[in-house]
Tab-separated table of C-alpha atoms and ligand atoms in Angstrom:
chain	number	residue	atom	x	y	z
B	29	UNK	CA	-137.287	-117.169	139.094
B	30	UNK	CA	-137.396	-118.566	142.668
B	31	UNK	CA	-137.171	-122.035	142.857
B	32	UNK	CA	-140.087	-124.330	144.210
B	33	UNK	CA	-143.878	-123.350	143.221
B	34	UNK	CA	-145.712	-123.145	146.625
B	35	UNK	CA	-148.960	-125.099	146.128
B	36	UNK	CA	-152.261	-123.582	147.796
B	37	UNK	CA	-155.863	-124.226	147.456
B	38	UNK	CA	-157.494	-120.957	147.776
B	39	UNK	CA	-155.890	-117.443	146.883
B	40	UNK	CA	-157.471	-114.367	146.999
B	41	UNK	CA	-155.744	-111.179	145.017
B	42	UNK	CA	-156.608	-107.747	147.019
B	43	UNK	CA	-157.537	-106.707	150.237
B	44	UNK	CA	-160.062	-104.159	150.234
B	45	UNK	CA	-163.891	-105.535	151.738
B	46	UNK	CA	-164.113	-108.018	148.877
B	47	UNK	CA	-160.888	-109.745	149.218
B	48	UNK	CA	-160.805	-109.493	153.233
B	49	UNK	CA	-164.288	-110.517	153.657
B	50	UNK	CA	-163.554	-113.727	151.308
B	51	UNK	CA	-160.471	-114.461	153.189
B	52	UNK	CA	-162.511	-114.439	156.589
B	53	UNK	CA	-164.892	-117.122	155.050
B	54	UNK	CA	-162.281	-119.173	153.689
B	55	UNK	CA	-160.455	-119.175	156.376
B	56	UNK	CA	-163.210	-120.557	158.428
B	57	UNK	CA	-163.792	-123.076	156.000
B	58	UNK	CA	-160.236	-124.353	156.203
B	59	UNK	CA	-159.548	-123.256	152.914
B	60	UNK	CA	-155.793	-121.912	154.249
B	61	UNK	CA	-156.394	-118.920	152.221
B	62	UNK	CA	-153.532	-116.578	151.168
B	63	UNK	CA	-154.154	-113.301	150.684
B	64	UNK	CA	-151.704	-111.217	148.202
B	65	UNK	CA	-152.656	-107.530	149.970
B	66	UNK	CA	-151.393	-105.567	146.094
B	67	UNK	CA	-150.099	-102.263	146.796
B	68	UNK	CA	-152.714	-100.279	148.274
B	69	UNK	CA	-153.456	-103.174	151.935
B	70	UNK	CA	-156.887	-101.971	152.561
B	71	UNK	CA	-157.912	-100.579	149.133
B	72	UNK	CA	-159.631	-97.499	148.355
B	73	UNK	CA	-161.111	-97.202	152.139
B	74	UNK	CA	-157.806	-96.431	153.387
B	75	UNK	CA	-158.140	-92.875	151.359
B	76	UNK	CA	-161.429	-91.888	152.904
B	77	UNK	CA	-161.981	-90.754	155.984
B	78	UNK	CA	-165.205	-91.566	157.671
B	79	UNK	CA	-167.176	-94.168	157.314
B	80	UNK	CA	-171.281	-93.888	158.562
B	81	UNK	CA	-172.813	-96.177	156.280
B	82	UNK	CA	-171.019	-99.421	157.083
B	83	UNK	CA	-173.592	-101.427	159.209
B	84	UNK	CA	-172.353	-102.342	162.588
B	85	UNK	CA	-170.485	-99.460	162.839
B	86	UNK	CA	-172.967	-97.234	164.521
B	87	UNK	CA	-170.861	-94.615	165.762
B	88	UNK	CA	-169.027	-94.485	162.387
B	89	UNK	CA	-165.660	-95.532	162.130
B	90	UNK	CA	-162.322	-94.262	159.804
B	91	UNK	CA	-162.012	-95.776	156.225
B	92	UNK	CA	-158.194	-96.861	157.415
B	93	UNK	CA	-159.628	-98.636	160.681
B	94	UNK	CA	-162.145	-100.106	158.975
B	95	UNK	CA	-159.798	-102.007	156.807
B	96	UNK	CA	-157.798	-102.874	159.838
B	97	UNK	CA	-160.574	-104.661	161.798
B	98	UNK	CA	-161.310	-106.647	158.563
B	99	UNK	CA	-157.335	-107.869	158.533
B	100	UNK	CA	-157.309	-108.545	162.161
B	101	UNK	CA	-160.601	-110.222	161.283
B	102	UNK	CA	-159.182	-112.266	158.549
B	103	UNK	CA	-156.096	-112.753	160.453
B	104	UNK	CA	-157.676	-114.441	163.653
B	105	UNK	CA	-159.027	-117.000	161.592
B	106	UNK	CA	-155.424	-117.908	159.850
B	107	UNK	CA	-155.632	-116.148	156.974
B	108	UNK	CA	-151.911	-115.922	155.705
B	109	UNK	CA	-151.634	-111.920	154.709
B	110	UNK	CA	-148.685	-111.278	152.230
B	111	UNK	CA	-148.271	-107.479	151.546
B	112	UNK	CA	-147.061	-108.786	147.835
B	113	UNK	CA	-148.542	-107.750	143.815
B	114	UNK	CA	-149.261	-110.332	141.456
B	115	UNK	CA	-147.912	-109.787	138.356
B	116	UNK	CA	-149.140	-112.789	135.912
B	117	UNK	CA	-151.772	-115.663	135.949
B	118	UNK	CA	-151.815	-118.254	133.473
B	119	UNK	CA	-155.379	-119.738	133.524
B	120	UNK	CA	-154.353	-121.805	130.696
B	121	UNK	CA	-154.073	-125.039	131.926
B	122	UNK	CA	-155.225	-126.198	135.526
B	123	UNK	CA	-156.686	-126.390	138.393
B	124	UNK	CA	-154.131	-125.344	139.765
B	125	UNK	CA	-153.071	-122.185	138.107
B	126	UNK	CA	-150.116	-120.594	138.082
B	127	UNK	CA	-150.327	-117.464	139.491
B	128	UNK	CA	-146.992	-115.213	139.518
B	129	UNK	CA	-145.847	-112.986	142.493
B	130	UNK	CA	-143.512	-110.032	142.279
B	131	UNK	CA	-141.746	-111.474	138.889
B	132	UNK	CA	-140.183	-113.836	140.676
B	133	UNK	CA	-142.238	-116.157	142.977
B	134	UNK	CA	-145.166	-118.302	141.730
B	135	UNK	CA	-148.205	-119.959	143.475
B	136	UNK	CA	-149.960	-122.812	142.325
B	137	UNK	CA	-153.761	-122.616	143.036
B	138	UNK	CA	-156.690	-124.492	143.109
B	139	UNK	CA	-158.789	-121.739	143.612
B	140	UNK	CA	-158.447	-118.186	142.727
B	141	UNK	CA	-160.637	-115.283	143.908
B	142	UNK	CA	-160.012	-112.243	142.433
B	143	UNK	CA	-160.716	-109.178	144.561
B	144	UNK	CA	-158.424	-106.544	142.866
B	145	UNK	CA	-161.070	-103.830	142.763
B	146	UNK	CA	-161.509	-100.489	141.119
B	147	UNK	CA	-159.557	-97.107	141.142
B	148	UNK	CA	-161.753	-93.728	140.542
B	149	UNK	CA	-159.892	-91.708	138.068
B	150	UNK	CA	-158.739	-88.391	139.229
B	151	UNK	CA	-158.222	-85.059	137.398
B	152	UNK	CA	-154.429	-85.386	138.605
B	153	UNK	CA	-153.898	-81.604	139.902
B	154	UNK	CA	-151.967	-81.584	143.211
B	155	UNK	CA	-154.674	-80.013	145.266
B	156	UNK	CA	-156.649	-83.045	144.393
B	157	UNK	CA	-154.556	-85.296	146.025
B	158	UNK	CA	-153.775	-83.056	148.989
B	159	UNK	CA	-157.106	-82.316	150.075
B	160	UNK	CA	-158.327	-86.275	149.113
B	161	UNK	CA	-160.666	-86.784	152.503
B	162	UNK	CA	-160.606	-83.701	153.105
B	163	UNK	CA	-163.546	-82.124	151.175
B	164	UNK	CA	-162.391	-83.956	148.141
B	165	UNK	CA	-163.821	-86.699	147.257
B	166	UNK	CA	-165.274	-89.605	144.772
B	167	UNK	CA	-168.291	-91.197	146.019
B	168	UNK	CA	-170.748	-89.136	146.678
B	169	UNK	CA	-172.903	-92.000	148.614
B	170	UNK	CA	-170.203	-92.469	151.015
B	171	UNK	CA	-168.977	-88.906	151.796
B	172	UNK	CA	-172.511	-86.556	151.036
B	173	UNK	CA	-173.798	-86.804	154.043
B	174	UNK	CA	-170.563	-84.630	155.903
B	175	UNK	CA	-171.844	-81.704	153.268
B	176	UNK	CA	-175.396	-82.000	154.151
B	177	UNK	CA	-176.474	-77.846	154.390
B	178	UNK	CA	-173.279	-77.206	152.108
B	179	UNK	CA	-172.726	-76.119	148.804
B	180	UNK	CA	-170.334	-78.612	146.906
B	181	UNK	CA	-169.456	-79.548	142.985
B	182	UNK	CA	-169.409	-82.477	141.054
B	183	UNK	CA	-166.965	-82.774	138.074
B	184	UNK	CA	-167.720	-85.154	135.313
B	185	UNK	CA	-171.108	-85.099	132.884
B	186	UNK	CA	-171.739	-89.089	132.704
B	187	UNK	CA	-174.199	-90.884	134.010
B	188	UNK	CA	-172.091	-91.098	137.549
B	189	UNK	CA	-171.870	-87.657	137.716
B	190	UNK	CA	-175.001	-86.698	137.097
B	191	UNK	CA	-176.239	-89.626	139.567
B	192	UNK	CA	-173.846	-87.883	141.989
B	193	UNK	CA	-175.165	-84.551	141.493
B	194	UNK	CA	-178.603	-85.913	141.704
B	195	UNK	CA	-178.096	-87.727	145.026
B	196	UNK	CA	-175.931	-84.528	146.581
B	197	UNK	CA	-178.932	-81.893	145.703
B	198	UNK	CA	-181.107	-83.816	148.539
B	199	UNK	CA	-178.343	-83.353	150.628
B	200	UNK	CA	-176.804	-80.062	149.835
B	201	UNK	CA	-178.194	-76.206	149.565
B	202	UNK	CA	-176.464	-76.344	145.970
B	203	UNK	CA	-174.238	-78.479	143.797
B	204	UNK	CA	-172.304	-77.195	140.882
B	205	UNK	CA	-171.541	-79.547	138.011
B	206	UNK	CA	-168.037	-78.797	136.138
B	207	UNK	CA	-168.630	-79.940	132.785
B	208	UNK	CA	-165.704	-79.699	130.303
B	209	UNK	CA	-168.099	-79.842	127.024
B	210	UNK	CA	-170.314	-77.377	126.167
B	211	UNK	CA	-173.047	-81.106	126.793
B	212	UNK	CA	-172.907	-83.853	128.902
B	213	UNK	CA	-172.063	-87.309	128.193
B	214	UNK	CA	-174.943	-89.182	130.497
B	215	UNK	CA	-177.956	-90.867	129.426
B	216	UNK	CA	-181.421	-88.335	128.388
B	217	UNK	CA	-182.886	-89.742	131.368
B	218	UNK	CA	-180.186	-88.609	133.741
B	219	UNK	CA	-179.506	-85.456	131.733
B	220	UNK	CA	-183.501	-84.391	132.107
B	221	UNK	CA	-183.242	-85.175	135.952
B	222	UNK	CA	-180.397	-82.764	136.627
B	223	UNK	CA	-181.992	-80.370	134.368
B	224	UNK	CA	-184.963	-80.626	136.602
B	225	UNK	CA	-182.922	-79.930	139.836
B	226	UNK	CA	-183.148	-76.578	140.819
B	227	UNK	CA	-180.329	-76.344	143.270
B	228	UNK	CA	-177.833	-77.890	140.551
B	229	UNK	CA	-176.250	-75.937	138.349
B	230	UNK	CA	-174.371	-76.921	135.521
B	231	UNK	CA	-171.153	-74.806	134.368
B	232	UNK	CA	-170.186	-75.681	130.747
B	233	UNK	CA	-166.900	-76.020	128.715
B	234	UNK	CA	-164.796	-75.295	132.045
B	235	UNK	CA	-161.977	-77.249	133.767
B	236	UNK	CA	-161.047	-77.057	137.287
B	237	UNK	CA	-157.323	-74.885	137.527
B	238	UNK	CA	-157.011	-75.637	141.685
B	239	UNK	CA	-159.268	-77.224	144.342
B	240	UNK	CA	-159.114	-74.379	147.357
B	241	UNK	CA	-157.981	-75.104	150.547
B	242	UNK	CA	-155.470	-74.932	153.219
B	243	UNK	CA	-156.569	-77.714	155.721
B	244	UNK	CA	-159.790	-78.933	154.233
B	245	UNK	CA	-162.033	-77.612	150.592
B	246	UNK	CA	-163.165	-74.047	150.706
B	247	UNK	CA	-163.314	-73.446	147.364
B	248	UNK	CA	-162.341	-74.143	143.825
B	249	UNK	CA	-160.673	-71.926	140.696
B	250	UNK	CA	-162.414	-72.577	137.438
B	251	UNK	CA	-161.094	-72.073	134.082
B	252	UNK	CA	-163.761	-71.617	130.948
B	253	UNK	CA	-161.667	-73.399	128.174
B	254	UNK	CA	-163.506	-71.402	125.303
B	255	UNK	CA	-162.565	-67.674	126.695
B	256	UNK	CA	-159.926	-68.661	129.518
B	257	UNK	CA	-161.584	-66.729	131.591
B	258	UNK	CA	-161.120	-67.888	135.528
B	259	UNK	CA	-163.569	-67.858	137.936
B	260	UNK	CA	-163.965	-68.935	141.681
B	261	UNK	CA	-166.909	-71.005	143.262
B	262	UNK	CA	-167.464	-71.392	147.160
B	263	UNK	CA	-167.559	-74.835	147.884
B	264	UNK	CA	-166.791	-77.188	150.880
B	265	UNK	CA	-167.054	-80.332	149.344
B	266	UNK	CA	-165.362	-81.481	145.678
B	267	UNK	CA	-166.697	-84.373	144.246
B	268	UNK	CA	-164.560	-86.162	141.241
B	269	UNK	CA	-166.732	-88.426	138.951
B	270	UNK	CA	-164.980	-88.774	136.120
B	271	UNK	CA	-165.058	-92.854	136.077
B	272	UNK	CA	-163.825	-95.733	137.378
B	273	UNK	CA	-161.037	-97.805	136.240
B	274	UNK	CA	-161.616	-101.468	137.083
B	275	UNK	CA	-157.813	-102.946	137.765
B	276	UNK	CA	-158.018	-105.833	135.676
B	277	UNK	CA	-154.751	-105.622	133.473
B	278	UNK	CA	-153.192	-108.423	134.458
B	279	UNK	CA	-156.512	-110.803	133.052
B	280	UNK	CA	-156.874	-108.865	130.154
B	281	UNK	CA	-157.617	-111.708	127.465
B	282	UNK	CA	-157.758	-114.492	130.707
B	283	UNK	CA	-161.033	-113.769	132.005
B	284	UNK	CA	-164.009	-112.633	130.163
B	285	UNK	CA	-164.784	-108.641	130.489
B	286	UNK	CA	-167.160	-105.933	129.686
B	287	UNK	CA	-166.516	-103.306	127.287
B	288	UNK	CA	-164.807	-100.986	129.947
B	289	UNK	CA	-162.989	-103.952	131.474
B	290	UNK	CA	-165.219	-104.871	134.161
B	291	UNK	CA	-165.081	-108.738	134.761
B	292	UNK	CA	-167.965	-110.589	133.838
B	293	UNK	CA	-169.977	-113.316	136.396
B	294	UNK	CA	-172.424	-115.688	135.923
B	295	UNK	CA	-175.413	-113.699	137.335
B	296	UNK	CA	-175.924	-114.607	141.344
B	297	UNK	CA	-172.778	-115.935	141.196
B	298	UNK	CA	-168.996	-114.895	141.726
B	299	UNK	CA	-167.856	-117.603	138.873
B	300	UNK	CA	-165.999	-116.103	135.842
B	301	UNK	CA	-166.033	-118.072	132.725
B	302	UNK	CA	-162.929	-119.330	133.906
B	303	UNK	CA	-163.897	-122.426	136.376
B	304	UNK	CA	-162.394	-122.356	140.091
B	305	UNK	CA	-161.413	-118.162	139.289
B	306	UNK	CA	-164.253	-115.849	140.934
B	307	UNK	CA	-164.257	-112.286	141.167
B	308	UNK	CA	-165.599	-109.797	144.091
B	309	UNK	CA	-166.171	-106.422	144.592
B	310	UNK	CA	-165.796	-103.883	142.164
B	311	UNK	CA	-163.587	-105.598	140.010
B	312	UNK	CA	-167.191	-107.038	138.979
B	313	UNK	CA	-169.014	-104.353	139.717
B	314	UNK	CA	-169.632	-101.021	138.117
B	315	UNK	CA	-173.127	-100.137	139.619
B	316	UNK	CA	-172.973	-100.473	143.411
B	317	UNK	CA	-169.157	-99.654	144.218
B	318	UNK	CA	-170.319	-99.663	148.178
B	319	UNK	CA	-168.021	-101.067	150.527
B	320	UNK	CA	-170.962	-103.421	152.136
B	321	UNK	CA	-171.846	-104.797	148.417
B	322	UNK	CA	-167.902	-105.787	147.990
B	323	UNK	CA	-167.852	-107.738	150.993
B	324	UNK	CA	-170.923	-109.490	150.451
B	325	UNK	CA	-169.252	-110.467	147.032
B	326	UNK	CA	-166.119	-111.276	148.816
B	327	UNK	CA	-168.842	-113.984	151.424
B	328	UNK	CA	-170.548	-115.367	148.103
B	329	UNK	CA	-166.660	-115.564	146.471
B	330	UNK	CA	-165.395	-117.874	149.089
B	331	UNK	CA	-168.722	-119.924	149.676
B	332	UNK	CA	-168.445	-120.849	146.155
B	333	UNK	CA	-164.780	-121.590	145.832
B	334	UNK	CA	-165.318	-123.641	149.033
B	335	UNK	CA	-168.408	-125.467	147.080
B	336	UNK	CA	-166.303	-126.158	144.046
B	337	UNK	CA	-163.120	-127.343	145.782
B	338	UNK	CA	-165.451	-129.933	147.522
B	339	UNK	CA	-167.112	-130.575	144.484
B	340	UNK	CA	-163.307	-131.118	142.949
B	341	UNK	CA	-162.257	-133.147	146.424
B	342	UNK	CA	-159.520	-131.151	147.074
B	343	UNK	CA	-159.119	-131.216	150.900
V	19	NDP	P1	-168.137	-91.952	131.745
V	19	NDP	O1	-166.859	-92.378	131.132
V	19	NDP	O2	-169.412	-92.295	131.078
V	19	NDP	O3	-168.131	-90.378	131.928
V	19	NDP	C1	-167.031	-89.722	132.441
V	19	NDP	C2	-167.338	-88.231	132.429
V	19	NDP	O4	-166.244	-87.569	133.039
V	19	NDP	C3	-167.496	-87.656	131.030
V	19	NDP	O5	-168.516	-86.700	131.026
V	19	NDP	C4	-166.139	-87.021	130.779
V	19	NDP	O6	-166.200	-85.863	129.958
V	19	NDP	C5	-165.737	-86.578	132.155
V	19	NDP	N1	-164.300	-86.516	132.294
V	19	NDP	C6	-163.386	-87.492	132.057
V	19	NDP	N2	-162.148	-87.066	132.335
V	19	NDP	C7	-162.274	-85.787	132.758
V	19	NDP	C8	-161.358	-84.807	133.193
V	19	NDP	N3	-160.060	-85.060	133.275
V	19	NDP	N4	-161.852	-83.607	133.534
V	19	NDP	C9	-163.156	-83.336	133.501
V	19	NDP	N5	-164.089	-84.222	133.094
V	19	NDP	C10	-163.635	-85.433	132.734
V	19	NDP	O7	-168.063	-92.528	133.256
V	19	NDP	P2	-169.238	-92.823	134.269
V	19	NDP	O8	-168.582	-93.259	135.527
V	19	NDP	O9	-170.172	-91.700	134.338
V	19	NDP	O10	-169.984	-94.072	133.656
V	19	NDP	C11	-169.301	-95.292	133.337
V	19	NDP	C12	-170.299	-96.279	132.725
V	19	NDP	O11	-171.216	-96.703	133.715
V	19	NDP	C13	-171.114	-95.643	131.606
V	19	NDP	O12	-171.358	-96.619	130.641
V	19	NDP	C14	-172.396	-95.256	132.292
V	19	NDP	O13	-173.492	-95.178	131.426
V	19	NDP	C15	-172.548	-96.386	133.316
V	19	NDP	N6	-173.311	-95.944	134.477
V	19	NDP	C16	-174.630	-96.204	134.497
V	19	NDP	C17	-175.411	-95.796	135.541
V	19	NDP	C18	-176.838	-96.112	135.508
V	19	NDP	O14	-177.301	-96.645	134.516
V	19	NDP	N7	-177.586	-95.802	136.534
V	19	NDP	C19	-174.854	-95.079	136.680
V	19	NDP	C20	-173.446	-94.818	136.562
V	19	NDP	C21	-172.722	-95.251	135.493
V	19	NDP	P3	-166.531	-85.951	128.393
V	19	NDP	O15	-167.993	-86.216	128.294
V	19	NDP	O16	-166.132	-84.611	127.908
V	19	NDP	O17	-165.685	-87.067	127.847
């Protein structure tokens, strides 16, 4: 361990919208924030590609330079960036907590905001990952649009998927849902809707072998897991909704959660039953997921840990 604890009074974990956004705020509020960037600076915008829906950005801008105007943002404002990964917080005693850095380093905090995000589960094949913003995708809100005409397909059968597929058919000449059960996991409701959809059709019990594609999606190899039978459909756009994984290891049995490990706030609020430790973004968040709805977490994050330091008369 690394000798002195550095003492802070605001620390925000993650830098995607949320934690960026709440860094800009409390940085402006002359909370010194620190911001520890994890390992993915930028968060899951820097693996997209365009970006049309963020207002202000009427032209459209890249996911990657997106999350670099919100550092330079943050950064103008004197908003210490640390590309560093926490790796334990004690919320056990304090204000402060102790918050521990790479293993070895450890902040003391009056106020924590925890920004760590989400991470959409993948199917893990390597055409997945090589054509990721490239036709492959997994939000269908952000990236539907650049398949508008198109014909694309959805994996997954919960209620995202089926909310994807839904959303995409307004969009799209035809979506295909790859369904690995011979049913699907989401809600009646949902289930009726795509049923109702004529230009989305559902292909049972099958698994996707290889996402087509030299230089961006053209098409995708299907394998029916009752006959092994393969099969090829002509898509331009591959949309994975298999879930989310909220990254909340690290406060597993520190902060109270939802059954999938979503953290839980006090309703119009960023507080989390622990007090001075907020949460933004998706980390808190399993509905929205939109970049815009993290950083307006990330504003409401740092207002309040600005209120409650005051309240506290740290200075
Ligand atoms: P779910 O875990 O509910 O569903 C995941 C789906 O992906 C399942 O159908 C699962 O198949 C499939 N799947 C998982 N891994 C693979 C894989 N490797 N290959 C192919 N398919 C795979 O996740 P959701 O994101 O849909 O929903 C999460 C929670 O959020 C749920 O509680 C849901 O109800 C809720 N939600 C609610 C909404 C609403 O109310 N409007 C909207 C969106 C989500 P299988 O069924 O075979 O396990």
């Amino acid at each position: 361990m690394s000798s002195e604890p550095e003492r802070i009074k605001c620390l925000i974990i993650g830098s995607g919208p949320a934690g960026y956004t709440a860094a800009i705020y409390a940085a402006r509020a002359d909370l010194k924030p620190v911001i520890l960037t994890g390992l993915q600076p930028g968060g899951q915008l820097t693996i997209t590609t365009e970006v049309e829906n963020y207002p202000g950005y009427a032209k459209g801008t890249m996911g990657p330079e997106m999350m670099e105007d919100f550092k330079a943002q943050a950064e103008r404002f004197g908003t210490d960036i640390r590309f560093a990964y926490v790796t334990a917080v004690d919320f056990s005693s304090g204000p402060p907590y102790k918050i521990t850095v790479d293993e070895t380093k450890i902040i003391m905090a009056d106020a924590v905001i925890v920004a760590t995000g989400a991470s959409a589960k993948w199917l893990g094949i390597e055409s997945e990952q090589r054509l990721n913003g490239f036709g492959v995708s997994a939000c269908a809100t952000c990236d539907g649009y650049f398949f508008r005409g198109q014909e694309v397909a959805v994996v997954g059968a919960g209620d995202t998927a089926a909310e994807e597929a839904t959303y995409l058919s307004k969009l799209c000449k035809k979506v295909y849902m790859i369904i690995r059960r011979d049913e699907m996991r989401a809600s009646k409701a949902m289930v009726h809707r795509v049923e109702n959809t004529p230009n989305i059709e559902r292909i049972f019990n099958s698994e996707t072998v290889e996402i087509l594609g030299e230089k961006t999606v053209n098409g995708a190899r299907l394998k029916n897991l009752k006959t092994g039978e393969e099969s090829k459909i002509d898509v331009t756009g591959f949309f994975i909704a298999i879930g989310h994984k909220p990254n909340t290891e690290i406060f597993a049995g520190k902060l109270d959660m939802d059954a999938n490990g979503y953290l839980k706030v006090i309703p119009g609020s960023t507080r989390t039953n622990v007090e001075g430790v907020f949460a933004a973004g998706d980390v808190a968040d399993h509905i929205y997921r939109q970049a815009i709805t993290a950083a307006g977490t990330g504003c409401m994050a740092a207002i309040d840990a600005e209120r409650y330091l005051a309240a506290k008369g740290v200075h």
